[in-house]
Amino acid sequence: MTAARDTWTIASAAEAARARARLARLVADAGVPALDRARFLSALGVRLRRAVDAGGAELTLTAGPDGRLGIVLDGPEPWRHTLVRPGAPPGPQDEPHPEALPDPQATPLAEALPDPQATPFAEVLPGPREAPLAEALLNADEDAAAVLTSLAETEELLRLHREELHQTNQGVLALHAELEAAALAQRDLLDAERAARAEAENARRLLTFLANASAVLHASLDHEDILRRLPELLVPEYARHVDVWLVDDERTPPGDRAAATVTAARTGRPQHAGPHPGKLPGVDDLPASALFPDRPLLCLPLGGRTVQGVLTLAAPGERFDPDTTVMLLELARRAGIALENARQYEQHRDVAEALQRAQLTDLPAVPGLDLAARYLPATHGLNIGGDWYDAFSQPDGSVLAVIGDVTGHGLRAAVIMGQLRTALRAYAVEGNGPARILTLLHRMLRHQQPELYATCAIARFTPGEPEVVWAAAGHPPAVARGPRGEVRVLDAKPGIMLGVPLPYEYEEHTVELPAGSVLALYTDGLVERRAAGIDVGIDRLARAMQVLGAAELAKLDAAADALLKPMLRDSEHDDDICLLLCRTTTG
């Protein structure tokens, strides 16, 4: 099908109005949308008016088979336009379809239109007398064109606003996405912070428990007490059940223990036994124990310098926590050290006590003299010191009562005390008196043990004589009670302590003690307390001796116990105590 074409000459406003009216009918019949139709007719009217003002022009219309309508206005201001019927393919708005170009052999436009009964061209246009109306019509197109131009500008502005709004929406969406990402990142950070705080709090709790438990374990030097405290500390928070096996405990053979416990004792490495691997730090995994097939076991060597035993824990829940396991490993190590220290202390204590008992021999039975002694170790620390007492006969029949105190505690003090006791007996056998014996002891200690010092008091009783000869080397004064209850302190100035790096000769003193008198020799642990001076203690001892009753004096051991009660009523003393009572009799 070929394109339809028609050409009109536009020389007046009336002809221009007719052409506009005809085209208005054509585009209306073609179904062109009203807005596009108004824009087209307004633009056509404006250009027709300009063509008439410029002297005329030719208007060519071409209707193509594809539904396109081409308009070409040839004149001083050429203009081309293409209208597209609904459903036709889109094309350039301001350029005619190629088939709408002028074609001399084209079919007249009226034959190509779909409406064969269309009103004749001349019948629908105003007559020559209606030229003012045509002028008005064309002028109206000028106004309409201005309105449409403004509308087009408004639409363009609206399009720009829409585009700007679209860009803004895109920006808002992007911002929302960024905010959401930031919120997610912040939530992750908060979760990480909470997790870190929880881990820090758990670590603080475990360290606090470890410190407190270590203090409890190291506060005791009794290994049995340590073994009792371990389950109390761990059950039920860290273990459902606790078993402590010492490797040298013959009461429970290894065959009665879990295999993991025996392995830990043999290898010195922590072991985990359970139905599933524990994967705990520093711990080897073994199969489940036959004794506890459904519950994980954690077997920790109690290690100090050597493996003391194995601490076996049954898990409080389904498994052991890795962080808690690290704490338990350290606790087992510290518990092993505490056990090792306790055992060493007990060994030293046993040796020291045996040595002390060997030094404190039985008192002799001597006519004319009753003797009673008491030795009490300090309530704190190792139960051995340098305090000692002794009583023995000399070749001339006299009796020496001795009391002494070596500075310090422990095995060394006990050994020096034994040396002094042996040397004193040796010097006494040679017939030396109390002062000479102390001078020789002072000389010996200065040369053999220059860093150790000692105090000592010696009283010599001669049967049948009421006088007692005594000498002291830096020792607390003796307290004497007469037969009628009178009490006096033998406060003559004592000599210097034994071992002081100065040459010194000791002096002897004489005191009358008739039959029935009591002489108390003691070490400073009996009368000295931190809260009060030694003089207060000596006065208290003197008052206690003064109030001794006849029943107590009748048996000297009872008198010794009676004196200790008021002197030890505070029950706490930081030093060893020695008390030697000597009572003269008629023979």
XYZ file of C-alpha atoms in Angstrom:
587
model
C 0.000 0.000 0.000
C 1.443 3.423 -1.017
C 1.363 6.615 0.966
C -1.447 9.198 0.485
C -0.394 12.794 -0.209
C -2.151 16.150 -0.600
C -0.827 19.700 -1.006
C -2.527 23.014 -0.297
C -1.468 26.585 -0.891
C -1.811 28.839 2.121
C -1.962 32.498 1.190
C -4.500 33.985 3.625
C -5.685 33.597 7.136
C -8.860 31.937 5.910
C -6.913 29.328 4.004
C -4.712 28.804 6.983
C -7.794 28.355 9.183
C -9.301 25.883 6.716
C -6.088 23.888 6.654
C -5.922 23.874 10.459
C -9.552 22.797 10.742
C -9.071 20.014 8.234
C -5.964 18.777 10.006
C -7.777 18.978 13.324
C -10.449 16.672 11.884
C -7.794 14.327 10.458
C -5.773 13.944 13.660
C -8.967 13.574 15.664
C -10.204 10.823 13.358
C -6.756 9.214 13.490
C -7.090 8.826 17.290
C -4.141 11.022 18.199
C -4.205 11.722 21.976
C -5.781 15.052 22.923
C -2.615 16.529 24.461
C -0.498 15.620 21.468
C -3.301 16.884 19.223
C -3.457 20.218 21.059
C 0.282 20.613 20.937
C 0.334 19.802 17.208
C -2.534 22.137 16.274
C -1.112 24.954 18.393
C 2.289 24.623 16.794
C 0.685 24.350 13.305
C -1.462 27.434 13.883
C 1.540 29.484 14.983
C 3.542 28.465 11.901
C 0.610 29.004 9.552
C 0.112 32.488 10.956
C 3.810 33.250 10.437
C 3.596 31.828 6.902
C 0.573 34.062 6.101
C 2.343 37.085 7.541
C 5.393 36.262 5.423
C 3.396 35.992 2.142
C 2.182 32.425 2.048
C 3.396 28.846 1.942
C 2.491 25.355 0.768
C 1.259 22.681 3.154
C 1.846 19.055 2.212
C 0.294 16.131 4.081
C 1.400 12.549 3.702
C -0.347 9.541 5.300
C 1.845 6.458 5.353
C 0.703 2.830 5.532
C 2.384 2.448 8.988
C -0.017 4.908 10.603
C 2.252 7.929 10.437
C 0.990 11.347 9.278
C 3.680 13.691 7.910
C 3.169 17.480 7.650
C 5.562 19.672 5.657
C 5.134 23.469 5.560
C 7.328 25.060 2.856
C 7.732 28.764 3.232
C 9.996 31.404 4.760
C 10.175 29.234 7.894
C 10.074 25.578 6.749
C 8.586 23.171 9.275
C 8.144 19.428 9.349
C 6.240 17.315 11.816
C 5.152 13.715 12.130
C 2.123 12.413 13.981
C 1.880 8.760 15.020
C -1.434 6.999 15.368
C -1.912 4.838 18.478
C -0.267 1.434 18.048
C 2.198 2.620 15.382
C 5.955 2.167 16.014
C 7.622 5.219 17.594
C 9.732 7.561 15.488
C 11.251 11.047 15.655
C 8.662 13.554 16.797
C 9.803 16.539 14.734
C 10.863 14.694 11.565
C 8.394 13.249 9.030
C 8.388 9.583 8.191
C 10.511 8.816 5.105
C 7.338 7.867 3.265
C 5.842 11.226 4.241
C 8.280 13.102 2.032
C 6.734 14.870 -0.994
C 5.922 12.431 -3.769
C 4.333 13.784 -7.003
C 2.709 10.437 -7.764
C 1.228 9.902 -4.267
C -2.452 9.156 -3.842
C -4.529 12.187 -2.739
C -4.841 12.390 1.035
C -8.623 12.101 0.981
C -8.364 8.677 -0.665
C -5.939 7.363 2.004
C -8.025 8.378 4.997
C -10.006 5.702 6.772
C -13.232 7.789 6.698
C -14.613 7.985 3.063
C -17.661 9.986 4.214
C -15.587 12.768 5.737
C -17.038 16.222 5.311
C -15.700 18.045 2.174
C -12.827 20.307 2.857
C -14.605 23.491 1.853
C -17.724 22.748 3.856
C -15.968 22.671 7.197
C -14.019 25.879 6.806
C -15.190 29.466 7.308
C -16.042 31.594 4.282
C -14.239 34.673 3.045
C -16.477 36.868 5.156
C -15.316 35.066 8.197
C -11.718 36.193 7.901
C -11.780 37.937 11.295
C -12.876 34.659 12.825
C -9.961 32.920 11.133
C -7.666 35.640 12.398
C -9.016 35.096 15.865
C -8.588 31.364 15.512
C -4.990 31.748 14.487
C -4.413 34.280 17.277
C -5.906 31.783 19.708
C -3.348 29.303 18.509
C -0.715 31.875 19.409
C -2.074 31.961 22.957
C -2.509 28.226 23.039
C 1.041 27.822 21.809
C 2.265 30.097 24.594
C 0.241 28.106 27.120
C 1.517 24.841 25.713
C 5.062 26.175 25.743
C 4.617 27.073 29.383
C 3.064 23.671 29.940
C 6.000 22.046 28.204
C 8.398 24.013 30.395
C 6.372 22.994 33.409
C 6.451 19.380 32.288
C 10.186 19.627 31.724
C 10.574 21.166 35.148
C 8.345 18.428 36.532
C 10.494 15.855 34.751
C 13.593 17.419 36.238
C 11.945 17.391 39.659
C 10.963 13.799 39.164
C 14.492 12.948 38.142
C 15.816 14.861 41.131
C 13.287 13.121 43.346
C 14.348 9.794 41.876
C 17.979 10.617 42.554
C 17.033 11.729 46.045
C 15.124 8.507 46.602
C 18.117 6.572 45.373
C 20.293 8.546 47.786
C 17.840 7.936 50.631
C 17.798 4.237 49.811
C 21.583 4.213 49.716
C 21.675 6.120 53.012
C 19.214 3.667 54.548
C 21.397 0.825 53.314
C 24.460 2.484 54.841
C 22.584 3.112 58.078
C 21.415 -0.469 58.170
C 24.951 -1.666 57.487
C 26.222 0.664 60.213
C 23.529 -0.626 62.582
C 24.522 -4.210 61.795
C 28.191 -3.340 62.309
C 27.331 -1.599 65.594
C 25.291 -4.592 66.683
C 28.208 -6.880 65.838
C 30.522 -4.604 67.811
C 28.120 -4.614 70.754
C 27.877 -8.392 70.571
C 31.664 -8.620 70.432
C 31.929 -6.202 73.361
C 29.422 -8.219 75.378
C 31.328 -11.391 74.573
C 34.622 -9.740 75.546
C 33.100 -8.465 78.790
C 31.697 -11.891 79.535
C 35.107 -13.460 78.891
C 36.809 -10.817 81.037
C 34.295 -11.344 83.846
C 34.747 -15.101 83.639
C 38.535 -14.674 83.689
C 38.238 -12.336 86.688
C 36.015 -14.839 88.484
C 38.418 -17.702 87.792
C 41.468 -15.679 88.880
C 39.698 -14.578 92.048
C 38.806 -18.171 92.873
C 42.369 -19.291 92.118
C 43.835 -16.626 94.398
C 41.424 -17.399 97.252
C 41.850 -21.156 96.903
C 45.639 -20.806 96.816
C 45.554 -18.722 99.987
C 43.433 -21.388 101.709
C 45.729 -24.229 100.636
C 48.985 -22.477 101.514
C 47.657 -21.316 104.883
C 47.911 -24.866 106.210
C 51.037 -26.938 106.839
C 49.030 -30.084 107.476
C 48.750 -32.191 104.321
C 45.658 -33.971 105.651
C 43.972 -30.589 106.079
C 44.909 -29.661 102.502
C 43.425 -32.905 101.208
C 40.167 -32.161 103.050
C 39.959 -28.615 101.714
C 40.348 -29.467 98.022
C 36.896 -31.090 97.614
C 35.312 -28.301 99.659
C 36.750 -25.734 97.242
C 35.856 -27.501 93.979
C 32.478 -29.190 94.577
C 29.915 -28.515 93.137
C 30.841 -25.546 90.927
C 33.910 -27.010 89.235
C 33.437 -30.726 89.774
C 30.680 -33.162 90.595
C 33.084 -35.375 92.484
C 36.720 -34.970 93.573
C 39.252 -37.666 94.376
C 42.803 -37.018 95.556
C 45.330 -39.844 95.257
C 48.798 -39.471 96.709
C 51.322 -41.621 94.880
C 52.856 -42.906 98.119
C 49.493 -43.729 99.683
C 49.612 -47.472 100.236
C 46.017 -47.599 101.464
C 44.610 -47.449 97.909
C 46.536 -49.436 95.268
C 46.703 -48.104 91.668
C 44.436 -50.897 90.464
C 41.492 -49.241 92.192
C 42.019 -45.961 90.308
C 40.901 -44.838 86.866
C 43.372 -45.569 84.080
C 43.643 -41.850 83.315
C 44.603 -41.177 86.955
C 47.394 -43.739 86.823
C 48.574 -42.338 83.460
C 48.680 -38.812 84.869
C 50.730 -39.999 87.845
C 53.136 -41.939 85.627
C 53.639 -39.306 82.900
C 53.147 -36.148 84.935
C 50.782 -34.825 82.210
C 47.089 -33.934 82.653
C 44.669 -36.477 81.179
C 41.048 -36.262 80.003
C 38.937 -39.406 79.808
C 35.436 -39.257 78.374
C 33.063 -40.578 75.736
C 34.128 -37.690 73.470
C 37.515 -35.934 73.149
C 37.758 -32.911 75.405
C 40.252 -30.956 73.225
C 41.317 -29.056 76.328
C 44.480 -26.922 76.352
C 47.516 -28.803 77.624
C 45.518 -31.989 78.316
C 45.838 -35.403 76.635
C 42.670 -37.246 75.581
C 42.021 -40.846 76.558
C 39.001 -43.162 76.121
C 36.217 -43.079 78.678
C 37.000 -44.549 82.071
C 35.461 -47.893 82.914
C 34.626 -46.512 86.357
C 32.787 -43.485 84.904
C 31.843 -44.384 81.301
C 29.237 -41.629 80.873
C 30.976 -38.736 82.600
C 34.207 -36.993 81.555
C 37.124 -37.142 83.999
C 39.948 -34.637 84.319
C 43.068 -36.052 85.988
C 45.553 -33.366 87.049
C 48.997 -34.129 88.515
C 49.579 -32.429 91.849
C 52.994 -31.190 90.869
C 55.534 -29.128 92.693
C 59.137 -30.116 92.159
C 57.856 -33.688 92.035
C 54.443 -35.227 91.394
C 52.801 -35.583 94.794
C 49.651 -37.238 93.503
C 46.728 -36.819 91.115
C 43.591 -34.714 91.484
C 40.730 -36.434 89.623
C 37.615 -34.365 88.865
C 34.299 -35.584 87.477
C 32.787 -32.944 85.175
C 29.976 -30.901 86.777
C 28.113 -30.927 83.440
C 28.450 -32.491 80.004
C 32.035 -31.304 79.503
C 34.884 -29.266 80.994
C 35.197 -25.625 79.983
C 38.623 -24.807 78.400
C 39.126 -21.597 80.430
C 38.148 -23.355 83.640
C 40.549 -26.176 82.788
C 43.451 -23.721 82.570
C 42.574 -22.449 86.050
C 42.271 -26.011 87.404
C 45.692 -26.894 85.988
C 47.261 -23.995 87.883
C 45.314 -24.826 91.035
C 46.561 -28.436 90.887
C 50.121 -27.166 90.517
C 49.752 -24.880 93.535
C 48.037 -27.601 95.548
C 50.995 -29.887 94.790
C 53.399 -27.223 96.046
C 51.306 -26.764 99.198
C 51.343 -30.526 99.802
C 55.086 -30.668 99.240
C 55.674 -27.781 101.647
C 53.409 -29.383 104.241
C 55.256 -32.681 104.005
C 58.642 -31.021 104.251
C 57.436 -29.077 107.253
C 56.126 -32.238 108.869
C 59.441 -33.989 108.246
C 61.410 -31.102 109.769
C 58.973 -30.934 112.656
C 59.313 -34.636 113.392
C 63.106 -34.451 113.276
C 63.155 -31.327 115.440
C 60.763 -32.766 117.980
C 62.801 -35.941 118.161
C 65.936 -33.893 118.710
C 64.162 -31.760 121.300
C 62.945 -34.800 123.209
C 66.465 -36.215 123.145
C 67.824 -33.017 124.689
C 65.161 -32.747 127.412
C 66.237 -35.627 129.605
C 64.513 -36.816 132.759
C 65.262 -34.883 135.921
C 67.349 -36.688 138.549
C 66.056 -37.665 141.989
C 68.355 -35.890 144.467
C 68.065 -35.960 148.300
C 67.193 -32.539 149.702
C 65.969 -31.174 146.357
C 62.735 -31.664 144.414
C 62.674 -30.794 140.700
C 59.801 -30.248 138.208
C 60.001 -28.935 134.632
C 57.679 -27.947 131.790
C 58.465 -27.317 128.109
C 55.872 -25.796 125.756
C 56.699 -25.107 122.087
C 55.538 -21.890 120.441
C 51.961 -21.875 119.177
C 53.131 -20.580 115.756
C 55.765 -21.901 113.383
C 57.990 -24.922 113.689
C 57.523 -26.542 117.097
C 61.179 -26.473 118.027
C 63.440 -23.785 119.386
C 66.574 -23.257 121.393
C 65.014 -23.349 124.878
C 66.273 -26.088 127.166
C 66.595 -27.079 130.800
C 68.849 -29.553 132.555
C 69.725 -30.761 136.051
C 72.574 -33.076 137.062
C 74.967 -33.818 139.916
C 78.591 -32.675 140.080
C 81.465 -34.830 141.391
C 81.338 -33.033 144.758
C 77.673 -34.008 145.240
C 76.183 -30.628 144.451
C 73.377 -30.319 141.912
C 73.361 -27.871 139.001
C 69.995 -26.652 137.742
C 70.342 -25.047 134.279
C 68.026 -23.212 131.978
C 68.953 -21.607 128.658
C 67.681 -20.128 125.408
C 69.432 -20.022 122.004
C 68.288 -17.274 119.639
C 66.220 -18.430 116.690
C 64.157 -21.500 115.948
C 64.448 -24.613 113.926
C 67.012 -27.331 113.603
C 70.021 -25.043 113.815
C 68.896 -23.562 117.119
C 68.232 -27.060 118.427
C 71.690 -28.263 117.338
C 73.447 -25.306 119.009
C 71.371 -25.877 122.113
C 72.561 -29.495 122.177
C 76.167 -28.393 121.799
C 75.845 -25.925 124.671
C 74.199 -28.535 126.875
C 76.955 -31.041 126.180
C 79.714 -28.480 126.704
C 78.110 -27.264 129.934
C 78.041 -30.787 131.363
C 81.656 -31.263 130.337
C 82.762 -28.046 132.045
C 80.720 -28.971 135.146
C 82.420 -32.385 135.449
C 85.733 -30.561 135.750
C 84.442 -29.007 138.991
C 83.791 -25.507 137.654
C 81.233 -23.296 139.379
C 78.292 -21.540 137.648
C 80.224 -18.355 136.741
C 83.236 -20.230 135.351
C 80.997 -22.535 133.320
C 79.271 -19.539 131.728
C 82.612 -17.887 130.928
C 83.822 -21.034 129.152
C 80.516 -21.344 127.241
C 80.775 -17.700 126.181
C 84.281 -18.249 124.855
C 83.241 -21.399 122.965
C 80.216 -19.777 121.336
C 82.190 -16.708 120.270
C 84.669 -18.836 118.328
C 82.472 -21.628 116.984
C 79.185 -19.822 116.308
C 79.952 -16.094 115.999
C 76.508 -15.262 114.614
C 74.492 -16.995 117.316
C 73.755 -15.870 120.850
C 72.273 -17.550 123.895
C 71.116 -16.777 127.426
C 71.635 -19.071 130.380
C 71.148 -19.240 134.146
C 72.830 -21.783 136.465
C 71.972 -22.462 140.110
C 74.090 -24.805 142.283
C 72.420 -26.532 145.241
C 74.639 -28.165 147.887
C 72.930 -30.740 150.123
C 72.679 -29.626 153.741
C 73.433 -25.955 152.959
C 70.665 -23.304 152.776
C 72.629 -21.101 150.398
C 72.380 -21.372 146.634
C 75.051 -20.027 144.261
C 73.864 -18.777 140.897
C 75.083 -16.912 137.827
C 73.295 -15.635 134.706
C 74.263 -14.644 131.173
C 71.645 -12.216 129.859
C 68.835 -14.408 131.160
C 65.579 -13.240 132.846
C 65.944 -13.137 136.644
C 64.951 -16.118 138.756
C 62.034 -15.774 141.207
C 62.354 -17.251 144.738
C 59.557 -18.074 147.236
C 60.438 -18.528 150.881
C 58.898 -21.085 153.250
C 56.434 -18.478 154.598
C 55.284 -17.340 151.138
C 57.533 -14.309 150.751
C 58.561 -13.790 147.082
C 61.584 -11.944 145.707
C 63.095 -11.496 142.268
C 66.813 -12.236 141.984
C 67.415 -9.100 139.974
C 71.141 -8.741 140.433
C 72.582 -7.472 137.171
C 73.218 -10.482 134.898
C 76.196 -10.748 132.622
C 76.069 -10.280 128.856
C 74.566 -12.869 126.515
C 76.693 -15.824 125.545
C 78.395 -15.315 122.195
C 78.488 -11.524 122.179
C 81.802 -10.619 120.504
C 83.352 -9.244 123.690
C 85.612 -10.956 126.245
C 83.734 -11.312 129.514
C 84.072 -12.916 132.928
C 80.830 -13.804 134.716
C 80.197 -13.318 138.439
C 78.491 -15.583 140.964
C 75.745 -14.558 143.395
C 74.498 -16.217 146.575
C 70.919 -16.437 147.832
C 69.619 -18.146 150.990
C 66.906 -20.731 150.343
C 66.020 -22.600 153.540
C 64.108 -25.855 153.374
C 60.653 -25.365 151.841
C 61.784 -22.619 149.511
C 61.045 -22.733 145.788
C 63.254 -21.265 143.039
C 61.712 -20.712 139.596
C 64.026 -20.674 136.535
C 62.309 -19.892 133.220
C 62.854 -18.586 129.690
C 61.482 -15.295 128.357
C 58.645 -17.030 126.501
C 56.852 -17.431 129.856
C 56.828 -13.755 130.803
C 57.220 -11.764 127.576
C 54.292 -10.754 125.327
C 54.117 -8.337 122.427
C 51.379 -6.302 124.080
C 53.362 -5.809 127.338
C 56.977 -5.621 128.516
C 58.868 -8.392 130.223
C 58.688 -6.659 133.629
C 54.898 -7.005 133.633
C 55.264 -10.721 133.036
C 57.835 -11.121 135.801
C 55.526 -9.362 138.273
C 52.675 -11.644 137.248
C 54.887 -14.712 137.784
C 55.849 -13.432 141.261
C 52.184 -12.980 142.211
C 51.351 -16.444 140.909
C 54.122 -17.988 143.056
C 52.957 -16.058 146.082
C 49.432 -17.472 145.937
C 50.495 -21.107 145.586
C 48.633 -23.236 148.114
C 49.950 -25.905 150.425
C 48.437 -28.693 148.301
C 50.183 -27.406 145.250
C 53.492 -26.974 147.020
C 53.281 -30.487 148.398
C 53.646 -31.814 144.873
C 55.956 -29.749 142.705
C 54.424 -30.920 139.399
C 51.086 -29.527 140.591
C 52.823 -26.251 141.420
C 54.272 -26.082 137.882
C 50.819 -26.543 136.343
C 49.342 -23.976 138.718
C 51.924 -21.391 137.661
C 51.354 -21.953 133.928
C 47.599 -21.339 134.090
C 47.692 -17.618 134.931
C 50.784 -17.084 132.798
C 49.190 -18.617 129.670
C 45.616 -17.459 130.031
C 45.904 -15.677 126.646
C 46.753 -19.129 125.186
C 48.889 -17.586 122.464
C 52.664 -17.254 122.763
C 55.163 -16.554 120.025
C 58.136 -18.214 121.721
C 58.978 -21.511 123.374
C 58.505 -21.755 127.132
C 60.710 -23.536 129.640
C 59.999 -23.640 133.385
C 62.216 -25.389 135.945
C 61.093 -25.399 139.618
C 63.571 -26.289 142.374
C 62.318 -26.837 145.966
C 64.682 -27.343 148.854
C 63.753 -29.994 151.428
C 65.114 -31.268 154.689
C 66.714 -34.267 153.026
